[in-house]
Amino acid sequence: MASTEGRIVGAVSFAVRPADGVGVLLWLHCLAEDQAIAQALIDHTLGHCGRRTVYAFDLATAFSFAGLPVGRRRGTRRALEMAGFTRQEGRRYLHHRLDTLRPRPYTVADLTDSANPPGWRVRLRERDGTRIGEALVSLPVEGTAVLEWMTLRPGRHSLGHVLLEQCLAHLADRSVREVITLLDTSPDSETQHDPVGQLHLQAGFHEIDQLHTFTRRP
């Protein structure tokens, strides 16, 4: 979309998926997050998709993770809702800087290479060698790594903070400057009742935004 002066003010990418015939809105950007421009681009997309289900922001692209940042992209979110889209899955997008992290001991955690996906596995163990939990971190890109997931044995969830701190210590020791992670959540969840989210916040992560996918039924 362009202004009368020829300046680009918005762009949208969409497709119809051949496998099941649904529409997919991949990404949408508009100048100054203008709701009217977003609405026009969404209407244009729906006009091409016709009477079929349309999913919005449910696929990762070269530009971003899957999901719309609903806090920072309020205009696009409101335009989607006005067009009949409803919010579906949500994830919290968290960030942690490691360049100011104080050194921590990690005598009870091992770090090994991971081939698929490329990165590292951090395994927490008892002093007798019994496995307690594990975390997977991607290889850093320009100093930024992604904490893909972490898991603990049943009955040992109280040691989640130990596994997370040991993981961060290993990364800081390898000159990783920052870590990001995505935590599953529902659109209406209260963060104060989210023990996994609280665990990350207490370890020094900060929430950047929440990413939500959207669906519009015909």
mmCIF file of C-alpha atoms in Angstrom:
data_model
loop_
_atom_site.group_PDB
_atom_site.id
_atom_site.type_symbol
_atom_site.label_atom_id
_atom_site.label_comp_id
_atom_site.label_asym_id
_atom_site.label_seq_id
_atom_site.Cartn_x
_atom_site.Cartn_y
_atom_site.Cartn_z
ATOM 1 C CA MET A 1 0.000 0.000 0.000
ATOM 2 C CA ALA A 2 1.315 3.452 -0.955
ATOM 3 C CA SER A 3 0.304 7.030 -0.202
ATOM 4 C CA THR A 4 -0.743 9.435 -2.966
ATOM 5 C CA GLU A 5 2.870 10.683 -2.947
ATOM 6 C CA GLY A 6 4.120 7.163 -3.667
ATOM 7 C CA ARG A 7 5.527 6.475 -0.200
ATOM 8 C CA ILE A 8 5.131 2.892 1.012
ATOM 9 C CA VAL A 9 2.965 2.902 4.151
ATOM 10 C CA GLY A 10 2.161 -0.796 4.559
ATOM 11 C CA ALA A 11 2.740 -4.313 3.254
ATOM 12 C CA VAL A 12 1.170 -7.715 3.805
ATOM 13 C CA SER A 13 2.179 -11.250 2.828
ATOM 14 C CA PHE A 14 -0.420 -14.007 2.496
ATOM 15 C CA ALA A 15 -1.093 -17.251 0.645
ATOM 16 C CA VAL A 16 -3.604 -20.055 0.192
ATOM 17 C CA ARG A 17 -2.139 -23.355 1.374
ATOM 18 C CA PRO A 18 -2.542 -26.028 -1.326
ATOM 19 C CA ALA A 19 -2.584 -28.955 1.129
ATOM 20 C CA ASP A 20 -5.820 -27.998 2.894
ATOM 21 C CA GLY A 21 -7.060 -24.848 1.134
ATOM 22 C CA VAL A 22 -6.822 -22.538 4.151
ATOM 23 C CA GLY A 23 -5.611 -18.958 3.939
ATOM 24 C CA VAL A 24 -2.445 -17.924 5.762
ATOM 25 C CA LEU A 25 -1.582 -14.335 6.686
ATOM 26 C CA LEU A 26 2.181 -14.553 7.194
ATOM 27 C CA TRP A 27 3.134 -11.009 8.183
ATOM 28 C CA LEU A 28 1.827 -7.454 8.063
ATOM 29 C CA HIS A 29 3.651 -4.177 8.637
ATOM 30 C CA CYS A 30 2.342 -0.633 8.411
ATOM 31 C CA LEU A 31 3.715 2.827 9.022
ATOM 32 C CA ALA A 32 3.407 3.953 12.661
ATOM 33 C CA GLU A 33 1.288 0.841 13.399
ATOM 34 C CA ASP A 34 -1.751 2.576 11.861
ATOM 35 C CA GLN A 35 -4.943 0.585 12.494
ATOM 36 C CA ALA A 36 -6.698 1.938 9.388
ATOM 37 C CA ILE A 37 -3.824 0.840 7.145
ATOM 38 C CA ALA A 38 -3.721 -2.563 8.852
ATOM 39 C CA GLN A 39 -7.473 -2.922 8.344
ATOM 40 C CA ALA A 40 -7.184 -2.126 4.638
ATOM 41 C CA LEU A 41 -4.394 -4.676 4.195
ATOM 42 C CA ILE A 42 -6.378 -7.321 6.092
ATOM 43 C CA ASP A 43 -9.488 -6.616 3.993
ATOM 44 C CA HIS A 44 -7.357 -6.965 0.858
ATOM 45 C CA THR A 45 -6.079 -10.328 2.125
ATOM 46 C CA LEU A 46 -9.573 -11.607 2.959
ATOM 47 C CA GLY A 47 -10.835 -10.501 -0.430
ATOM 48 C CA HIS A 48 -8.264 -12.722 -2.115
ATOM 49 C CA CYS A 49 -8.748 -15.637 0.280
ATOM 50 C CA GLY A 50 -12.516 -15.767 -0.184
ATOM 51 C CA ARG A 51 -14.789 -17.862 2.031
ATOM 52 C CA ARG A 52 -12.235 -20.069 3.764
ATOM 53 C CA THR A 53 -10.598 -20.295 7.159
ATOM 54 C CA VAL A 54 -7.660 -17.907 7.510
ATOM 55 C CA TYR A 55 -4.830 -18.294 10.018
ATOM 56 C CA ALA A 56 -2.808 -15.225 10.932
ATOM 57 C CA PHE A 57 0.758 -15.188 12.280
ATOM 58 C CA ASP A 58 0.783 -18.917 13.075
ATOM 59 C CA LEU A 59 3.948 -19.637 11.082
ATOM 60 C CA ALA A 60 7.474 -18.485 11.825
ATOM 61 C CA THR A 61 9.041 -16.420 9.030
ATOM 62 C CA ALA A 62 12.518 -15.160 8.221
ATOM 63 C CA PHE A 63 11.525 -11.968 10.055
ATOM 64 C CA SER A 64 10.157 -13.305 13.337
ATOM 65 C CA PHE A 65 8.806 -16.120 15.476
ATOM 66 C CA ALA A 66 5.236 -17.236 14.948
ATOM 67 C CA GLY A 67 2.715 -14.940 16.607
ATOM 68 C CA LEU A 68 1.875 -11.240 16.643
ATOM 69 C CA PRO A 69 3.342 -9.119 19.493
ATOM 70 C CA VAL A 70 -0.028 -8.042 20.875
ATOM 71 C CA GLY A 71 1.399 -5.392 23.202
ATOM 72 C CA ARG A 72 3.592 -3.597 20.674
ATOM 73 C CA ARG A 73 1.318 -4.144 17.655
ATOM 74 C CA ARG A 74 -1.976 -2.969 19.105
ATOM 75 C CA GLY A 75 -3.213 -1.426 15.862
ATOM 76 C CA THR A 76 -2.778 -4.668 13.926
ATOM 77 C CA ARG A 77 -4.321 -6.669 16.777
ATOM 78 C CA ARG A 78 -7.419 -4.429 16.859
ATOM 79 C CA ALA A 79 -7.718 -4.566 13.065
ATOM 80 C CA LEU A 80 -7.637 -8.366 13.153
ATOM 81 C CA GLU A 81 -10.315 -8.485 15.832
ATOM 82 C CA MET A 82 -12.496 -5.998 13.900
ATOM 83 C CA ALA A 83 -12.196 -8.282 10.855
ATOM 84 C CA GLY A 84 -13.503 -11.277 12.822
ATOM 85 C CA PHE A 85 -10.257 -12.944 13.889
ATOM 86 C CA THR A 86 -10.024 -14.473 17.360
ATOM 87 C CA ARG A 87 -6.872 -15.020 19.378
ATOM 88 C CA GLN A 88 -5.636 -18.574 19.723
ATOM 89 C CA GLU A 89 -2.359 -19.876 21.161
ATOM 90 C CA GLY A 90 -0.134 -17.465 23.012
ATOM 91 C CA ARG A 91 3.485 -17.450 24.121
ATOM 92 C CA ARG A 92 5.474 -15.130 26.369
ATOM 93 C CA TYR A 93 8.587 -13.743 24.699
ATOM 94 C CA LEU A 94 11.335 -13.384 27.346
ATOM 95 C CA HIS A 95 14.836 -11.903 27.171
ATOM 96 C CA HIS A 96 17.879 -12.099 29.453
ATOM 97 C CA ARG A 97 21.192 -10.227 29.151
ATOM 98 C CA LEU A 98 24.178 -12.308 30.237
ATOM 99 C CA ASP A 99 27.057 -9.842 29.868
ATOM 100 C CA THR A 100 26.473 -8.587 33.437
ATOM 101 C CA LEU A 101 25.806 -12.023 34.949
ATOM 102 C CA ARG A 102 27.940 -12.762 37.988
ATOM 103 C CA PRO A 103 30.027 -15.960 37.722
ATOM 104 C CA ARG A 104 28.246 -18.987 39.179
ATOM 105 C CA PRO A 105 29.584 -22.452 39.941
ATOM 106 C CA TYR A 106 28.268 -25.312 37.862
ATOM 107 C CA THR A 107 29.754 -28.438 39.365
ATOM 108 C CA VAL A 108 26.481 -30.377 39.054
ATOM 109 C CA ALA A 109 25.688 -29.630 35.405
ATOM 110 C CA ASP A 110 27.214 -30.953 32.191
ATOM 111 C CA LEU A 111 27.208 -29.247 28.806
ATOM 112 C CA THR A 112 27.405 -31.337 25.632
ATOM 113 C CA ASP A 113 26.997 -30.542 21.941
ATOM 114 C CA SER A 114 23.630 -31.045 20.271
ATOM 115 C CA ALA A 115 23.499 -31.936 16.583
ATOM 116 C CA ASN A 116 19.772 -31.521 15.983
ATOM 117 C CA PRO A 117 19.084 -28.712 16.461
ATOM 118 C CA PRO A 118 22.654 -27.353 16.524
ATOM 119 C CA GLY A 119 23.436 -26.104 20.010
ATOM 120 C CA TRP A 120 24.087 -27.381 23.511
ATOM 121 C CA ARG A 121 22.361 -29.647 25.993
ATOM 122 C CA VAL A 122 22.761 -28.737 29.664
ATOM 123 C CA ARG A 123 22.106 -31.686 31.990
ATOM 124 C CA LEU A 124 21.653 -31.299 35.732
ATOM 125 C CA ARG A 125 22.535 -34.278 37.922
ATOM 126 C CA GLU A 126 22.675 -35.332 41.548
ATOM 127 C CA ARG A 127 26.131 -35.625 43.058
ATOM 128 C CA ASP A 128 25.856 -39.388 42.633
ATOM 129 C CA GLY A 129 25.272 -38.877 38.907
ATOM 130 C CA THR A 130 21.474 -39.349 38.836
ATOM 131 C CA ARG A 131 19.890 -37.226 36.084
ATOM 132 C CA ILE A 132 17.580 -34.471 37.372
ATOM 133 C CA GLY A 133 16.787 -32.329 34.334
ATOM 134 C CA GLU A 134 17.906 -31.073 30.954
ATOM 135 C CA ALA A 135 17.789 -27.893 28.860
ATOM 136 C CA LEU A 136 18.435 -27.319 25.152
ATOM 137 C CA VAL A 137 19.962 -24.074 23.853
ATOM 138 C CA SER A 138 20.573 -23.127 20.216
ATOM 139 C CA LEU A 139 23.956 -22.002 18.960
ATOM 140 C CA PRO A 140 24.219 -18.220 19.355
ATOM 141 C CA VAL A 141 23.808 -15.893 16.383
ATOM 142 C CA GLU A 142 25.736 -12.653 16.891
ATOM 143 C CA GLY A 143 25.857 -13.362 20.617
ATOM 144 C CA THR A 144 22.160 -14.269 21.030
ATOM 145 C CA ALA A 145 21.027 -17.811 21.854
ATOM 146 C CA VAL A 146 17.543 -19.317 22.177
ATOM 147 C CA LEU A 147 16.587 -21.431 25.183
ATOM 148 C CA GLU A 148 14.455 -23.952 23.292
ATOM 149 C CA TRP A 149 13.119 -25.944 26.248
ATOM 150 C CA MET A 150 13.911 -27.329 29.683
ATOM 151 C CA THR A 151 12.508 -30.348 31.496
ATOM 152 C CA LEU A 152 12.836 -31.951 34.950
ATOM 153 C CA ARG A 153 12.174 -35.411 36.327
ATOM 154 C CA PRO A 154 8.839 -35.869 38.149
ATOM 155 C CA GLY A 155 9.120 -34.739 41.737
ATOM 156 C CA ARG A 156 12.179 -32.559 41.099
ATOM 157 C CA HIS A 157 10.495 -29.413 39.785
ATOM 158 C CA SER A 158 11.663 -27.477 42.832
ATOM 159 C CA LEU A 159 15.151 -27.604 41.286
ATOM 160 C CA GLY A 160 14.072 -25.743 38.155
ATOM 161 C CA HIS A 161 15.866 -22.605 39.326
ATOM 162 C CA VAL A 162 19.107 -24.577 39.722
ATOM 163 C CA LEU A 163 18.919 -25.975 36.196
ATOM 164 C CA LEU A 164 18.109 -22.560 34.747
ATOM 165 C CA GLU A 165 20.926 -20.798 36.642
ATOM 166 C CA GLN A 166 23.426 -23.506 35.673
ATOM 167 C CA CYS A 167 22.336 -23.173 32.039
ATOM 168 C CA LEU A 168 22.838 -19.394 32.077
ATOM 169 C CA ALA A 169 26.234 -19.784 33.762
ATOM 170 C CA HIS A 170 27.458 -22.157 31.040
ATOM 171 C CA LEU A 171 26.301 -19.738 28.325
ATOM 172 C CA ALA A 172 27.877 -16.690 29.957
ATOM 173 C CA ASP A 173 31.140 -18.646 30.265
ATOM 174 C CA ARG A 174 31.028 -19.121 26.484
ATOM 175 C CA SER A 175 30.598 -15.393 25.765
ATOM 176 C CA VAL A 176 26.885 -15.616 24.925
ATOM 177 C CA ARG A 177 25.629 -12.070 25.528
ATOM 178 C CA GLU A 178 21.866 -12.646 25.664
ATOM 179 C CA VAL A 179 19.255 -15.397 25.703
ATOM 180 C CA ILE A 180 15.642 -15.352 24.514
ATOM 181 C CA THR A 181 12.935 -17.934 25.099
ATOM 182 C CA LEU A 182 9.244 -18.501 24.361
ATOM 183 C CA LEU A 183 6.901 -19.874 27.027
ATOM 184 C CA ASP A 184 3.490 -21.310 26.175
ATOM 185 C CA THR A 185 0.566 -19.473 27.717
ATOM 186 C CA SER A 186 -3.115 -18.877 27.043
ATOM 187 C CA PRO A 187 -4.233 -15.404 25.870
ATOM 188 C CA ASP A 188 -6.063 -14.784 29.156
ATOM 189 C CA SER A 189 -3.565 -16.353 31.579
ATOM 190 C CA GLU A 190 -2.541 -14.346 34.612
ATOM 191 C CA THR A 191 1.221 -14.142 34.798
ATOM 192 C CA GLN A 192 1.175 -14.218 38.617
ATOM 193 C CA HIS A 193 -0.269 -17.761 38.439
ATOM 194 C CA ASP A 194 2.330 -18.957 35.925
ATOM 195 C CA PRO A 195 5.020 -20.864 37.882
ATOM 196 C CA VAL A 196 7.204 -21.454 34.814
ATOM 197 C CA GLY A 197 7.070 -17.779 33.896
ATOM 198 C CA GLN A 198 7.841 -16.767 37.479
ATOM 199 C CA LEU A 199 10.827 -19.120 37.491
ATOM 200 C CA HIS A 200 12.287 -17.348 34.461
ATOM 201 C CA LEU A 201 11.550 -13.867 35.796
ATOM 202 C CA GLN A 202 13.250 -14.680 39.086
ATOM 203 C CA ALA A 203 16.298 -15.885 37.142
ATOM 204 C CA GLY A 204 16.616 -12.464 35.476
ATOM 205 C CA PHE A 205 14.491 -12.790 32.319
ATOM 206 C CA HIS A 206 12.255 -9.877 31.303
ATOM 207 C CA GLU A 207 9.070 -10.139 29.278
ATOM 208 C CA ILE A 208 9.309 -8.307 25.963
ATOM 209 C CA ASP A 209 5.769 -9.080 24.776
ATOM 210 C CA GLN A 210 3.231 -11.833 24.245
ATOM 211 C CA LEU A 211 2.958 -13.454 20.811
ATOM 212 C CA HIS A 212 -0.495 -14.671 19.751
ATOM 213 C CA THR A 213 -1.819 -16.419 16.680
ATOM 214 C CA PHE A 214 -5.262 -15.637 15.215
ATOM 215 C CA THR A 215 -7.946 -17.552 13.320
ATOM 216 C CA ARG A 216 -10.914 -16.367 11.263
ATOM 217 C CA ARG A 217 -13.592 -18.901 10.353
ATOM 218 C CA PRO A 218 -15.712 -18.379 7.225
#
